[in-house]
Amino acid sequence: MVRSWWPFLSGDGADCDVVEVESAPPPAPGFELLGAQAQELQVALVRGFLSPQEVQHVIDMQEFSLKEIDDRDDDLVYKHEVWRMEHELKEALPHIYQRLMDHSRALDAELWQQIEIGDRFFPEIEYIVYDVSSLGEAGKIEPHRDNQSQVTVVVLLSQRKEFQGGVNHFEPGYEGGASRQAKLNSGDAVFFFGDQCEHWITPVTAGRRTILQMELSRGWHRSFLECCC
Ligand SMILES: O=C(O)CCC(=O)C(=O)O
Ligand SMILES: [Fe+2]
């Protein structure tokens, strides 16, 4: 069901994916909290965000002609391949697109309380692959924040047995503490305030790890206009 709090705006003939918040958040889903002293560093882990069948539907979408992009900051160290897919996901799997939006809004209300009625966002949804044999080396992304991302969502698509390493890490939640880790199984998702919470993965040392990622962005990335409008 498409909820009315999240209607789509159509710009001047442009087909940018822009959403505006119009009403109160939906109820929060069940989640495990990776706690932190500072509210903005709290992380929510939602088990079974996608069912096995839904995971397969997203994987099948790579058959569509998704557009490969490279919009990471020059100083960010990463080894992976990225395809943009917000338009395609909204078209082909609208219930999953909508669930990403609803959970983001609900978990923001529960944990970070940053989103207000009238706010506009640019959802940037990506299919990301860390494939050790095609990269010829370990897949990785080093500690970073996602600029302007109010809510970042990472959903694991692969089965755990398909790769080694690739565990999601978040900066410590408490002074002097260790980094927090989320061991995702296929279909599980983490939600966090991407612009604030530093995150990374341990190197993917074997196999192929694929994720669906959304950055609910308050602004446009460098390549946004070329890529997606
Ligand atoms: O692969 C992941 O789980 C995280 C990827 C990420 O943080 C990014 O692409 O910005
Ligand atoms: Fe990130």
Tab-separated table of N, CA, C and O in Angstrom, residues 73-79 140-144:
chain	number	residue	atom	x	y	z
A	73	ASP	N	33.150	10.001	-3.201
A	73	ASP	CA	34.154	11.059	-3.034
A	73	ASP	C	35.524	10.542	-3.430
A	73	ASP	O	35.851	9.383	-3.174
A	74	ASP	N	36.345	11.451	-4.011
A	74	ASP	CA	37.663	11.022	-4.482
A	74	ASP	C	38.537	10.495	-3.349
A	74	ASP	O	39.392	9.654	-3.552
A	75	ASP	N	38.328	11.017	-2.134
A	75	ASP	CA	39.204	10.575	-1.042
A	75	ASP	C	38.664	9.362	-0.284
A	75	ASP	O	39.247	8.927	0.687
A	76	LEU	N	37.551	8.816	-0.732
A	76	LEU	CA	37.019	7.616	-0.068
A	76	LEU	C	37.614	6.366	-0.711
A	76	LEU	O	37.587	6.222	-1.925
A	77	VAL	N	38.175	5.486	0.131
A	77	VAL	CA	38.761	4.251	-0.388
A	77	VAL	C	37.684	3.177	-0.449
A	77	VAL	O	37.107	2.803	0.575
A	78	TYR	N	37.412	2.700	-1.653
A	78	TYR	CA	36.401	1.652	-1.797
A	78	TYR	C	36.768	0.779	-2.991
A	78	TYR	O	37.464	1.206	-3.910
A	79	LYS	N	36.286	-0.434	-2.960
A	79	LYS	CA	36.429	-1.359	-4.088
A	79	LYS	C	35.117	-2.095	-4.218
A	79	LYS	O	34.842	-3.051	-3.479
A	140	LYS	N	36.013	-3.642	-0.642
A	140	LYS	CA	36.033	-2.909	0.633
A	140	LYS	C	35.394	-1.537	0.517
A	140	LYS	O	35.211	-1.007	-0.580
A	141	ILE	N	35.047	-0.984	1.664
A	141	ILE	CA	34.750	0.436	1.766
A	141	ILE	C	35.201	0.866	3.155
A	141	ILE	O	34.835	0.268	4.161
A	142	GLU	N	36.076	1.862	3.186
A	142	GLU	CA	36.705	2.251	4.451
A	142	GLU	C	35.814	3.221	5.216
A	142	GLU	O	34.803	3.679	4.692
A	143	PRO	N	36.169	3.537	6.469
A	143	PRO	CA	35.277	4.365	7.299
A	143	PRO	C	34.931	5.699	6.633
A	143	PRO	O	35.810	6.400	6.125
A	144	HIS	N	33.653	6.008	6.613
A	144	HIS	CA	33.174	7.238	5.969
A	144	HIS	C	31.781	7.558	6.498
A	144	HIS	O	31.146	6.735	7.150
